mmCIF file of C-alpha atoms in Angstrom:
data_model
loop_
_atom_site.group_PDB
_atom_site.id
_atom_site.type_symbol
_atom_site.label_atom_id
_atom_site.label_comp_id
_atom_site.label_asym_id
_atom_site.label_seq_id
_atom_site.Cartn_x
_atom_site.Cartn_y
_atom_site.Cartn_z
ATOM 1 C CA MET A 1 -0.016 0.053 -0.019
ATOM 2 C CA PRO A 2 1.694 3.324 -0.894
ATOM 3 C CA THR A 3 1.817 5.964 1.784
ATOM 4 C CA HIS A 4 2.470 9.614 1.396
ATOM 5 C CA ASN A 5 3.828 12.085 3.920
ATOM 6 C CA VAL A 6 2.390 15.426 3.481
ATOM 7 C CA THR A 7 1.670 18.744 5.287
ATOM 8 C CA GLN A 8 -1.855 20.054 5.787
ATOM 9 C CA LEU A 9 -4.081 22.200 8.109
ATOM 10 C CA TYR A 10 -6.227 20.486 10.842
ATOM 11 C CA MET A 11 -9.401 22.398 11.349
ATOM 12 C CA GLY A 12 -10.977 20.574 14.083
ATOM 13 C CA ILE A 13 -13.547 17.923 14.751
ATOM 14 C CA PHE A 14 -17.128 18.427 13.227
ATOM 15 C CA ASP A 15 -20.533 16.748 12.750
ATOM 16 C CA ASP A 16 -20.749 14.553 9.819
ATOM 17 C CA LEU A 17 -21.272 16.505 6.613
ATOM 18 C CA ASP A 18 -22.190 13.265 4.762
ATOM 19 C CA PRO A 19 -24.209 11.205 7.304
ATOM 20 C CA VAL A 20 -26.000 8.882 4.807
ATOM 21 C CA GLU A 21 -23.584 6.819 2.584
ATOM 22 C CA PHE A 22 -24.719 6.143 -1.090
ATOM 23 C CA VAL A 23 -27.759 8.446 -0.832
ATOM 24 C CA GLY A 24 -27.978 12.148 -1.796
ATOM 25 C CA SER A 25 -29.581 14.466 -4.258
ATOM 26 C CA LYS A 26 -27.032 13.390 -6.605
ATOM 27 C CA ASP A 27 -24.705 10.471 -6.905
ATOM 28 C CA GLN A 28 -21.612 11.075 -4.840
ATOM 29 C CA THR A 29 -22.781 14.135 -3.066
ATOM 30 C CA ASN A 30 -22.651 15.097 0.603
ATOM 31 C CA GLU A 31 -26.055 15.704 2.008
ATOM 32 C CA LEU A 32 -24.972 18.667 4.081
ATOM 33 C CA THR A 33 -22.942 21.718 3.230
ATOM 34 C CA GLU A 34 -22.880 23.038 6.620
ATOM 35 C CA VAL A 35 -22.939 21.781 10.325
ATOM 36 C CA PRO A 36 -22.428 23.613 13.606
ATOM 37 C CA GLY A 37 -18.934 25.411 13.422
ATOM 38 C CA TRP A 38 -18.762 24.737 9.801
ATOM 39 C CA ALA A 39 -20.698 27.238 7.665
ATOM 40 C CA PRO A 40 -20.642 30.440 5.709
ATOM 41 C CA ASP A 41 -18.891 33.363 7.580
ATOM 42 C CA VAL A 42 -17.260 31.106 10.170
ATOM 43 C CA VAL A 43 -13.792 32.405 10.924
ATOM 44 C CA PHE A 44 -10.960 30.240 12.004
ATOM 45 C CA LYS A 45 -8.312 32.265 13.728
ATOM 46 C CA SER A 46 -4.693 31.143 14.478
ATOM 47 C CA LYS A 47 -5.555 29.523 17.610
ATOM 48 C CA ASP A 48 -7.989 27.282 15.998
ATOM 49 C CA LEU A 49 -5.691 25.890 13.236
ATOM 50 C CA GLN A 50 -2.866 23.500 13.467
ATOM 51 C CA VAL A 51 -0.233 22.575 10.916
ATOM 52 C CA VAL A 52 0.059 18.700 10.982
ATOM 53 C CA ASN A 53 2.269 16.254 9.082
ATOM 54 C CA ILE A 54 -0.068 13.496 8.016
ATOM 55 C CA ILE A 55 0.254 10.004 6.251
ATOM 56 C CA GLN A 56 -2.085 9.406 3.379
ATOM 57 C CA ASN A 57 -2.702 5.622 3.244
ATOM 58 C CA ASP A 58 -3.652 4.991 -0.364
ATOM 59 C CA GLU A 59 -5.132 1.435 -0.597
ATOM 60 C CA THR A 60 -5.259 1.787 -4.393
ATOM 61 C CA ILE A 61 -8.916 1.093 -4.715
ATOM 62 C CA GLY A 62 -9.626 -0.056 -8.168
ATOM 63 C CA ASN A 63 -6.022 0.138 -9.016
ATOM 64 C CA ASP A 64 -6.232 3.948 -8.760
ATOM 65 C CA THR A 65 -2.969 4.774 -7.198
ATOM 66 C CA GLY A 66 -3.211 8.549 -7.447
ATOM 67 C CA LYS A 67 -6.561 8.952 -5.651
ATOM 68 C CA LEU A 68 -7.682 9.124 -2.044
ATOM 69 C CA GLU A 69 -11.150 7.705 -2.152
ATOM 70 C CA GLU A 70 -14.107 8.296 0.308
ATOM 71 C CA ASN A 71 -16.596 5.817 1.350
ATOM 72 C CA ASP A 72 -19.409 7.753 -0.344
ATOM 73 C CA LEU A 73 -19.182 5.450 -3.465
ATOM 74 C CA ALA A 74 -22.681 5.653 -5.147
ATOM 75 C CA ASP A 75 -21.578 3.891 -8.198
ATOM 76 C CA ARG A 76 -20.416 0.937 -5.893
ATOM 77 C CA VAL A 77 -23.463 0.094 -4.041
ATOM 78 C CA ALA A 78 -23.285 -3.473 -4.833
ATOM 79 C CA ASN A 79 -19.698 -3.811 -3.533
ATOM 80 C CA PRO A 80 -19.122 -1.101 -0.990
ATOM 81 C CA ILE A 81 -15.569 0.014 -0.171
ATOM 82 C CA ARG A 82 -14.701 1.883 2.929
ATOM 83 C CA GLY A 83 -12.218 4.085 1.299
ATOM 84 C CA ASP A 84 -8.705 5.248 1.955
ATOM 85 C CA SER A 85 -7.387 6.498 5.349
ATOM 86 C CA ILE A 86 -5.245 9.254 7.041
ATOM 87 C CA THR A 87 -2.932 8.940 9.916
ATOM 88 C CA TYR A 88 -2.107 11.924 12.058
ATOM 89 C CA ASP A 89 -0.779 12.864 15.477
ATOM 90 C CA LEU A 90 -1.862 16.354 16.915
ATOM 91 C CA GLY A 91 0.891 16.132 19.683
ATOM 92 C CA ASP A 92 -1.789 16.167 22.493
ATOM 93 C CA GLY A 93 -0.580 12.873 23.947
ATOM 94 C CA ASN A 94 -3.435 10.720 22.466
ATOM 95 C CA GLY A 95 -0.804 9.342 20.029
ATOM 96 C CA PRO A 96 -1.279 8.497 16.238
ATOM 97 C CA ILE A 97 -4.828 8.378 15.110
ATOM 98 C CA THR A 98 -5.909 6.569 11.931
ATOM 99 C CA SER A 99 -9.509 7.302 10.406
ATOM 100 C CA TYR A 100 -11.025 6.513 6.962
ATOM 101 C CA ILE A 101 -11.929 9.323 4.775
ATOM 102 C CA ASP A 102 -15.672 9.951 4.862
ATOM 103 C CA SER A 103 -15.915 12.762 2.409
ATOM 104 C CA ALA A 104 -14.010 15.187 -0.003
ATOM 105 C CA PHE A 105 -15.471 18.684 -0.719
ATOM 106 C CA ASN A 106 -14.434 21.999 -1.921
ATOM 107 C CA TYR A 107 -15.300 25.376 -0.070
ATOM 108 C CA ASN A 108 -14.729 29.079 -1.137
ATOM 109 C CA ALA A 109 -12.688 30.609 1.617
ATOM 110 C CA THR A 110 -10.542 33.573 2.483
ATOM 111 C CA PHE A 111 -7.163 33.260 4.149
ATOM 112 C CA THR A 112 -5.239 36.095 5.526
ATOM 113 C CA LEU A 113 -1.474 36.528 5.574
ATOM 114 C CA ALA A 114 -0.059 37.188 9.014
ATOM 115 C CA ASP A 115 2.770 39.357 7.941
ATOM 116 C CA THR A 116 0.979 41.735 5.595
ATOM 117 C CA GLY A 117 -2.778 41.335 6.457
ATOM 118 C CA GLU A 118 -3.257 40.529 2.690
ATOM 119 C CA GLU A 119 -6.372 38.488 2.015
ATOM 120 C CA ASP A 120 -6.667 35.893 -0.693
ATOM 121 C CA ILE A 121 -9.961 34.399 -1.878
ATOM 122 C CA THR A 122 -9.774 30.908 -3.232
ATOM 123 C CA THR A 123 -11.437 27.562 -3.344
ATOM 124 C CA MET A 124 -9.961 25.304 -0.925
ATOM 125 C CA GLN A 125 -10.205 21.570 -0.747
ATOM 126 C CA PHE A 126 -11.006 19.570 2.392
ATOM 127 C CA ILE A 127 -11.483 16.005 3.538
ATOM 128 C CA GLN A 128 -13.471 14.876 6.533
ATOM 129 C CA LEU A 129 -12.576 11.658 8.253
ATOM 130 C CA GLU A 130 -15.154 9.176 9.718
ATOM 131 C CA ASN A 131 -14.123 10.532 13.137
ATOM 132 C CA GLY A 132 -15.300 14.055 12.288
ATOM 133 C CA ALA A 133 -11.754 15.647 11.668
ATOM 134 C CA ILE A 134 -11.526 18.039 8.900
ATOM 135 C CA PHE A 135 -8.128 18.603 7.065
ATOM 136 C CA THR A 136 -7.253 20.724 4.092
ATOM 137 C CA ASN A 137 -6.093 18.881 0.986
ATOM 138 C CA SER A 138 -4.514 21.890 -0.628
ATOM 139 C CA ASN A 139 -1.373 22.402 -2.454
ATOM 140 C CA SER A 140 0.892 24.956 -3.805
ATOM 141 C CA TYR A 141 -1.202 28.041 -3.141
ATOM 142 C CA LEU A 142 -0.545 27.540 0.571
ATOM 143 C CA ASP A 143 3.107 26.945 0.155
ATOM 144 C CA ASN A 144 5.440 29.066 2.408
ATOM 145 C CA LYS A 145 2.462 31.093 3.668
ATOM 146 C CA THR A 146 2.039 32.279 7.199
ATOM 147 C CA ILE A 147 -1.704 32.518 8.027
ATOM 148 C CA SER A 148 -3.396 34.326 10.640
ATOM 149 C CA LYS A 149 -6.999 33.268 9.831
ATOM 150 C CA ILE A 150 -9.423 31.474 7.455
ATOM 151 C CA LYS A 151 -12.977 32.733 6.777
ATOM 152 C CA LEU A 152 -15.419 30.325 4.990
ATOM 153 C CA TYR A 153 -17.810 31.827 2.342
ATOM 154 C CA GLY A 154 -19.824 28.940 1.204
ATOM 155 C CA PRO A 155 -19.595 25.422 -0.807
ATOM 156 C CA ALA A 156 -18.194 25.170 -4.036
ATOM 157 C CA ARG A 157 -18.187 21.657 -5.039
ATOM 158 C CA ASN A 158 -18.963 18.240 -3.356
ATOM 159 C CA ASP A 159 -19.991 16.147 -6.183
ATOM 160 C CA PHE A 160 -16.926 13.750 -6.214
ATOM 161 C CA TYR A 161 -15.885 10.855 -4.295
ATOM 162 C CA GLY A 162 -12.096 11.300 -3.968
ATOM 163 C CA THR A 163 -9.128 13.752 -4.020
ATOM 164 C CA GLU A 164 -5.662 13.581 -5.327
ATOM 165 C CA THR A 165 -2.806 12.056 -3.241
ATOM 166 C CA GLU A 166 0.638 13.856 -2.491
ATOM 167 C CA ARG A 167 -0.964 17.364 -2.132
ATOM 168 C CA SER A 168 1.134 18.990 0.427
ATOM 169 C CA ALA A 169 1.275 22.617 1.779
ATOM 170 C CA ASP A 170 4.951 22.936 2.014
ATOM 171 C CA GLY A 171 6.404 25.599 4.308
ATOM 172 C CA LEU A 172 2.821 26.483 5.611
ATOM 173 C CA LYS A 173 2.865 28.119 9.080
ATOM 174 C CA VAL A 174 0.223 29.461 11.234
ATOM 175 C CA ASN A 175 0.836 32.594 13.351
ATOM 176 C CA CYS A 176 0.018 30.872 16.590
ATOM 177 C CA TYR A 177 1.238 33.190 19.097
ATOM 178 C CA ALA A 178 0.345 36.763 20.477
ATOM 179 C CA SER A 179 -1.975 37.313 17.381
ATOM 180 C CA GLY A 180 -5.430 36.096 18.248
ATOM 181 C CA THR A 181 -5.281 37.719 21.602
ATOM 182 C CA LEU A 182 -8.635 39.259 22.325
ATOM 183 C CA ILE A 183 -8.681 42.931 23.510
ATOM 184 C CA ARG A 184 -11.635 44.381 25.195
ATOM 185 C CA THR A 185 -13.187 47.417 23.244
ATOM 186 C CA PRO A 186 -16.323 49.337 23.349
ATOM 187 C CA ARG A 187 -17.599 47.239 20.405
ATOM 188 C CA GLY A 188 -16.656 44.023 22.045
ATOM 189 C CA GLU A 189 -13.709 41.683 22.105
ATOM 190 C CA VAL A 190 -11.419 42.215 18.950
ATOM 191 C CA ALA A 191 -8.525 40.146 17.975
ATOM 192 C CA VAL A 192 -5.344 42.351 18.420
ATOM 193 C CA GLU A 193 -4.348 41.872 14.812
ATOM 194 C CA ASP A 194 -7.724 43.212 13.724
ATOM 195 C CA LEU A 195 -7.089 46.548 15.484
ATOM 196 C CA ALA A 196 -5.881 49.714 13.884
ATOM 197 C CA ALA A 197 -4.540 53.097 14.938
ATOM 198 C CA GLY A 198 -7.585 55.155 15.846
ATOM 199 C CA ASP A 199 -9.685 52.285 17.316
ATOM 200 C CA LEU A 200 -10.951 52.535 20.739
ATOM 201 C CA VAL A 201 -9.934 50.004 23.447
ATOM 202 C CA ASN A 202 -11.250 49.796 27.029
ATOM 203 C CA THR A 203 -8.771 50.743 29.750
ATOM 204 C CA VAL A 204 -9.012 49.687 33.438
ATOM 205 C CA ASP A 205 -8.551 53.218 34.708
ATOM 206 C CA ASP A 206 -9.833 55.621 32.228
ATOM 207 C CA GLY A 207 -12.430 54.219 30.036
ATOM 208 C CA ALA A 208 -12.194 54.036 26.389
ATOM 209 C CA ALA A 209 -9.108 55.394 24.733
ATOM 210 C CA PRO A 210 -7.822 55.647 21.160
ATOM 211 C CA ILE A 211 -4.804 53.611 19.863
ATOM 212 C CA LEU A 212 -1.897 55.955 18.607
ATOM 213 C CA TRP A 213 0.232 53.399 17.079
ATOM 214 C CA ILE A 214 0.439 49.715 16.794
ATOM 215 C CA GLY A 215 3.904 47.958 16.641
ATOM 216 C CA HIS A 216 4.397 44.487 15.115
ATOM 217 C CA ARG A 217 7.323 42.373 15.314
ATOM 218 C CA LYS A 218 7.546 38.947 13.698
ATOM 219 C CA LEU A 219 10.310 36.520 14.616
ATOM 220 C CA ASP A 220 11.056 33.257 12.941
ATOM 221 C CA ARG A 221 12.773 30.077 14.006
ATOM 222 C CA VAL A 222 16.257 31.599 13.367
ATOM 223 C CA ASP A 223 15.516 34.619 15.313
ATOM 224 C CA LEU A 224 14.259 32.561 18.186
ATOM 225 C CA GLN A 225 17.292 30.192 18.082
ATOM 226 C CA SER A 226 19.635 33.111 18.160
ATOM 227 C CA GLU A 227 17.772 35.269 20.624
ATOM 228 C CA PRO A 228 16.174 32.578 22.934
ATOM 229 C CA GLN A 229 15.398 35.380 25.551
ATOM 230 C CA LEU A 230 12.526 36.438 23.045
ATOM 231 C CA ARG A 231 10.662 33.140 23.232
ATOM 232 C CA PRO A 232 7.066 33.810 24.126
ATOM 233 C CA ILE A 233 5.463 33.165 27.612
ATOM 234 C CA LEU A 234 2.279 31.089 27.762
ATOM 235 C CA ILE A 235 0.001 32.045 30.547
ATOM 236 C CA ARG A 236 -2.645 29.238 30.782
ATOM 237 C CA ALA A 237 -6.283 29.890 31.249
ATOM 238 C CA GLY A 238 -6.898 30.556 34.953
ATOM 239 C CA ALA A 239 -3.238 30.748 35.938
ATOM 240 C CA LEU A 240 -3.359 34.319 37.212
ATOM 241 C CA GLY A 241 -6.207 33.549 39.478
ATOM 242 C CA GLU A 242 -9.899 34.877 39.637
ATOM 243 C CA GLY A 243 -10.462 32.683 36.459
ATOM 244 C CA LEU A 244 -8.110 34.793 34.448
ATOM 245 C CA PRO A 245 -7.125 34.762 31.709
ATOM 246 C CA VAL A 246 -10.283 33.360 30.345
ATOM 247 C CA ALA A 247 -8.347 31.660 27.537
ATOM 248 C CA ASP A 248 -4.565 30.865 27.169
ATOM 249 C CA LEU A 249 -2.692 34.078 26.717
ATOM 250 C CA VAL A 250 0.630 34.446 25.029
ATOM 251 C CA VAL A 251 2.587 37.520 25.499
ATOM 252 C CA SER A 252 6.444 38.550 24.922
ATOM 253 C CA PRO A 253 8.760 38.100 27.878
ATOM 254 C CA GLN A 254 8.874 41.724 28.727
ATOM 255 C CA HIS A 255 5.176 42.246 28.684
ATOM 256 C CA ARG A 256 3.949 43.243 32.055
ATOM 257 C CA ILE A 257 0.925 41.733 33.742
ATOM 258 C CA LEU A 258 -0.930 43.178 36.812
ATOM 259 C CA VAL A 259 -0.146 41.389 40.015
ATOM 260 C CA ARG A 260 -2.541 42.159 42.921
ATOM 261 C CA GLY A 261 -2.991 41.054 46.548
ATOM 262 C CA ALA A 262 -1.520 41.122 50.000
ATOM 263 C CA ILE A 263 1.997 39.967 49.108
ATOM 264 C CA PRO A 264 2.817 42.920 46.633
ATOM 265 C CA GLN A 265 1.265 45.188 49.263
ATOM 266 C CA ARG A 266 3.777 43.888 52.009
ATOM 267 C CA MET A 267 6.825 43.894 49.494
ATOM 268 C CA PHE A 268 6.026 47.104 47.506
ATOM 269 C CA GLY A 269 3.691 49.120 49.566
ATOM 270 C CA GLN A 270 1.154 48.874 46.738
ATOM 271 C CA ALA A 271 -1.490 46.225 46.301
ATOM 272 C CA GLU A 272 -1.323 46.390 42.588
ATOM 273 C CA ILE A 273 1.899 46.254 40.627
ATOM 274 C CA LEU A 274 3.095 45.408 37.068
ATOM 275 C CA VAL A 275 5.544 42.488 36.698
ATOM 276 C CA ALA A 276 7.240 41.151 33.358
ATOM 277 C CA ALA A 277 5.785 37.898 32.321
ATOM 278 C CA LYS A 278 9.263 36.338 32.257
ATOM 279 C CA GLN A 279 9.642 36.775 35.931
ATOM 280 C CA LEU A 280 6.404 34.714 36.574
ATOM 281 C CA VAL A 281 7.490 31.508 34.781
ATOM 282 C CA GLU A 282 7.970 29.569 38.152
ATOM 283 C CA LEU A 283 4.401 29.711 38.952
ATOM 284 C CA PRO A 284 1.792 26.921 38.049
ATOM 285 C CA GLY A 285 0.473 27.360 34.393
ATOM 286 C CA ILE A 286 3.072 30.099 33.222
ATOM 287 C CA GLU A 287 5.916 28.813 31.222
ATOM 288 C CA VAL A 288 8.353 29.581 28.160
ATOM 289 C CA ILE A 289 7.186 28.194 24.822
ATOM 290 C CA GLU A 290 10.361 26.547 23.849
ATOM 291 C CA ASP A 291 9.499 24.903 20.600
ATOM 292 C CA THR A 292 7.779 27.538 18.729
ATOM 293 C CA GLN A 293 8.724 28.109 15.103
ATOM 294 C CA GLU A 294 7.460 31.710 14.774
ATOM 295 C CA VAL A 295 5.992 34.387 16.674
ATOM 296 C CA ALA A 296 4.416 37.765 15.994
ATOM 297 C CA TYR A 297 4.208 40.322 18.745
ATOM 298 C CA PHE A 298 1.832 43.187 18.763
ATOM 299 C CA HIS A 299 2.354 46.407 20.963
ATOM 300 C CA LEU A 300 -0.395 48.961 21.430
ATOM 301 C CA LEU A 301 0.523 52.570 22.177
ATOM 302 C CA LEU A 302 -1.882 54.882 23.812
ATOM 303 C CA ALA A 303 -1.473 58.446 24.813
ATOM 304 C CA ASP A 304 -0.803 57.244 28.225
ATOM 305 C CA HIS A 305 0.582 54.103 29.690
ATOM 306 C CA GLN A 306 -2.678 51.973 30.580
ATOM 307 C CA LEU A 307 -4.052 48.576 31.429
ATOM 308 C CA VAL A 308 -6.194 46.835 29.080
ATOM 309 C CA TRP A 309 -7.916 43.460 29.148
ATOM 310 C CA ALA A 310 -6.132 40.872 27.070
ATOM 311 C CA ASN A 311 -8.211 37.498 27.024
ATOM 312 C CA GLY A 312 -9.795 39.097 30.165
ATOM 313 C CA ALA A 313 -6.624 39.621 32.208
ATOM 314 C CA PRO A 314 -5.329 43.109 32.977
ATOM 315 C CA ALA A 315 -2.047 43.744 30.893
ATOM 316 C CA GLU A 316 -0.126 46.826 29.954
ATOM 317 C CA THR A 317 -0.215 48.852 26.750
ATOM 318 C CA MET A 318 3.345 49.742 25.443
ATOM 319 C CA PHE A 319 5.400 51.614 27.882
ATOM 320 C CA ALA A 320 7.566 54.005 25.792
ATOM 321 C CA GLY A 321 10.660 53.737 28.034
ATOM 322 C CA VAL A 322 14.340 53.005 27.150
ATOM 323 C CA GLU A 323 13.900 49.292 26.772
ATOM 324 C CA ALA A 324 10.898 49.308 24.292
ATOM 325 C CA LEU A 325 12.301 52.169 22.270
ATOM 326 C CA GLY A 326 15.699 50.540 21.983
ATOM 327 C CA ALA A 327 14.070 47.307 20.830
ATOM 328 C CA MET A 328 12.367 49.153 17.804
ATOM 329 C CA THR A 329 13.392 48.580 14.153
ATOM 330 C CA PRO A 330 14.421 51.625 12.129
ATOM 331 C CA ASP A 331 11.106 51.619 10.304
ATOM 332 C CA GLN A 332 9.207 51.525 13.694
ATOM 333 C CA SER A 333 11.260 54.192 15.084
ATOM 334 C CA ALA A 334 10.376 56.286 12.102
ATOM 335 C CA GLU A 335 6.741 55.776 12.457
ATOM 336 C CA LEU A 336 6.804 56.802 16.057
ATOM 337 C CA SER A 337 8.771 59.858 15.308
ATOM 338 C CA ALA A 338 6.012 60.774 12.893
ATOM 339 C CA ILE A 339 3.498 60.688 15.833
ATOM 340 C CA PHE A 340 5.985 62.293 18.359
ATOM 341 C CA PRO A 341 8.263 64.811 16.224
ATOM 342 C CA GLU A 342 10.052 65.698 19.374
ATOM 343 C CA ILE A 343 11.930 62.292 19.536
ATOM 344 C CA ALA A 344 12.963 62.193 15.937
ATOM 345 C CA GLY A 345 16.629 61.293 15.676
ATOM 346 C CA LEU A 346 17.084 60.904 19.513
ATOM 347 C CA SER A 347 18.804 58.021 21.240
ATOM 348 C CA PRO A 348 16.345 55.631 23.054
ATOM 349 C CA ASP A 349 17.196 57.128 26.531
ATOM 350 C CA ARG A 350 16.832 60.671 25.262
ATOM 351 C CA ALA A 351 13.519 59.753 23.563
ATOM 352 C CA ALA A 352 12.189 58.026 26.665
ATOM 353 C CA GLU A 353 13.188 61.075 28.640
ATOM 354 C CA ALA A 354 11.312 63.386 26.245
ATOM 355 C CA LEU A 355 8.210 61.389 26.229
ATOM 356 C CA SER A 356 8.521 60.807 30.153
ATOM 357 C CA PRO A 357 5.721 58.198 30.292
ATOM 358 C CA ALA A 358 4.161 57.754 33.585
ATOM 359 C CA PRO A 359 3.708 54.083 34.374
ATOM 360 C CA ALA A 360 -0.013 52.892 35.010
ATOM 361 C CA ARG A 361 1.213 50.976 38.210
ATOM 362 C CA LEU A 362 4.629 50.553 39.833
ATOM 363 C CA LEU A 363 7.009 48.652 37.691
ATOM 364 C CA ALA A 364 8.637 45.714 39.804
ATOM 365 C CA PRO A 365 12.281 45.563 39.000
ATOM 366 C CA GLY A 366 13.657 42.196 37.991
ATOM 367 C CA ARG A 367 15.416 40.876 41.144
ATOM 368 C CA ARG A 368 12.417 41.989 43.272
ATOM 369 C CA ALA A 369 9.764 40.594 40.900
ATOM 370 C CA ARG A 370 11.374 37.109 40.936
ATOM 371 C CA ARG A 371 11.366 37.319 44.723
ATOM 372 C CA LEU A 372 7.559 38.247 44.466
ATOM 373 C CA ALA A 373 7.091 35.181 42.342
ATOM 374 C CA GLU A 374 9.036 32.780 44.782
ATOM 375 C CA ARG A 375 6.798 34.167 47.566
ATOM 376 C CA LEU A 376 3.538 33.761 45.625
ATOM 377 C CA LYS A 377 4.607 30.115 44.723
ATOM 378 C CA LYS A 378 5.514 29.254 48.301
ATOM 379 C CA ASN A 379 2.241 30.464 49.736
ATOM 380 C CA GLY A 380 0.196 28.907 46.960
ATOM 381 C CA THR A 381 -1.196 32.318 46.047
ATOM 382 C CA ALA A 382 -2.309 33.477 42.636
ATOM 383 C CA PRO A 383 -0.907 36.552 40.954
ATOM 384 C CA ILE A 384 -4.214 38.314 41.012
ATOM 385 C CA SER A 385 -6.063 37.549 44.388
ATOM 386 C CA ARG A 386 -8.741 39.345 46.205
ATOM 387 C CA LEU A 387 -7.825 41.828 49.010
ATOM 388 C CA ALA A 388 -9.066 41.496 52.314
ATOM 389 C CA ALA A 389 -12.114 43.725 53.049
#
């Protein structure tokens, strides 16, 4: 039996689009074109998508070696054939899974490129397995793309009972980290990559405030290998306490998170302080993502340093201090100078002095922040805890 190792996108598990085999309005046609979670206008964000290496098990049905056949074979009712199968491993500890192909179909969709925001409308081919898993079976138009989201528009074709083997989306990546973070705004929760300068975001202290500038930095595998200190920090849902964040939150190591409670009150004289995410990695549910291949960081600059809600958790906007200004690319420095002409041509330290931002909360220095984390861990206290009345 020929097998083919290819790369495709895993979309998730869905109800059966082809529930009645050998029956349909036309031969070889799925009865359904939509099920819950799979329908026109559904958007799959980066957190919903996973690039997976799969094995196509081509059982050469009818001596057809170039085709993956499904089990909806209306012209073979007298001699039903189950179809070919797919083997995949999502890396979730459940090991390799093999399931037979239930249906193959085309759907019109738009995929958005993470680095440019460019949208490409195309007809994408998908397969659904008997266990409900849906994968793309797309080829060259996804090669070497980094995708931030896919939006479904509607069915194209589903009147065939197989698809080609050896299609592979080589070099495909999903922008998995930082983008996809939901920021609270007056119009609801908005993914950070969908925000633009001028948009309003809700702040913890001062209500709605406009974004002046959004910085975007993309790091690939080579960057992260040469500068491991830039690897992202994962804050798992609920790890901060009080049920926060409400979903896994990924931030840059320097991104400061609100810490509140009796321990910061005793150590710093203030019940609420800001601590860099990297200083909290010894706490349960907070860790460095060591194996990421790519990350895109977004930084929101407001007129004042503020706290906003990111996946429900209070986190800082960009603090225009020496560290942040020194990490900017020349293009980013030019963009910021257009907003603040007084810093044009200045060194990071002089630019920070000229802007003289006031921090939204006390910024805990590194050594004391690590000591804070040690005390939180020793006492079994969450970073965000209720204060005694």
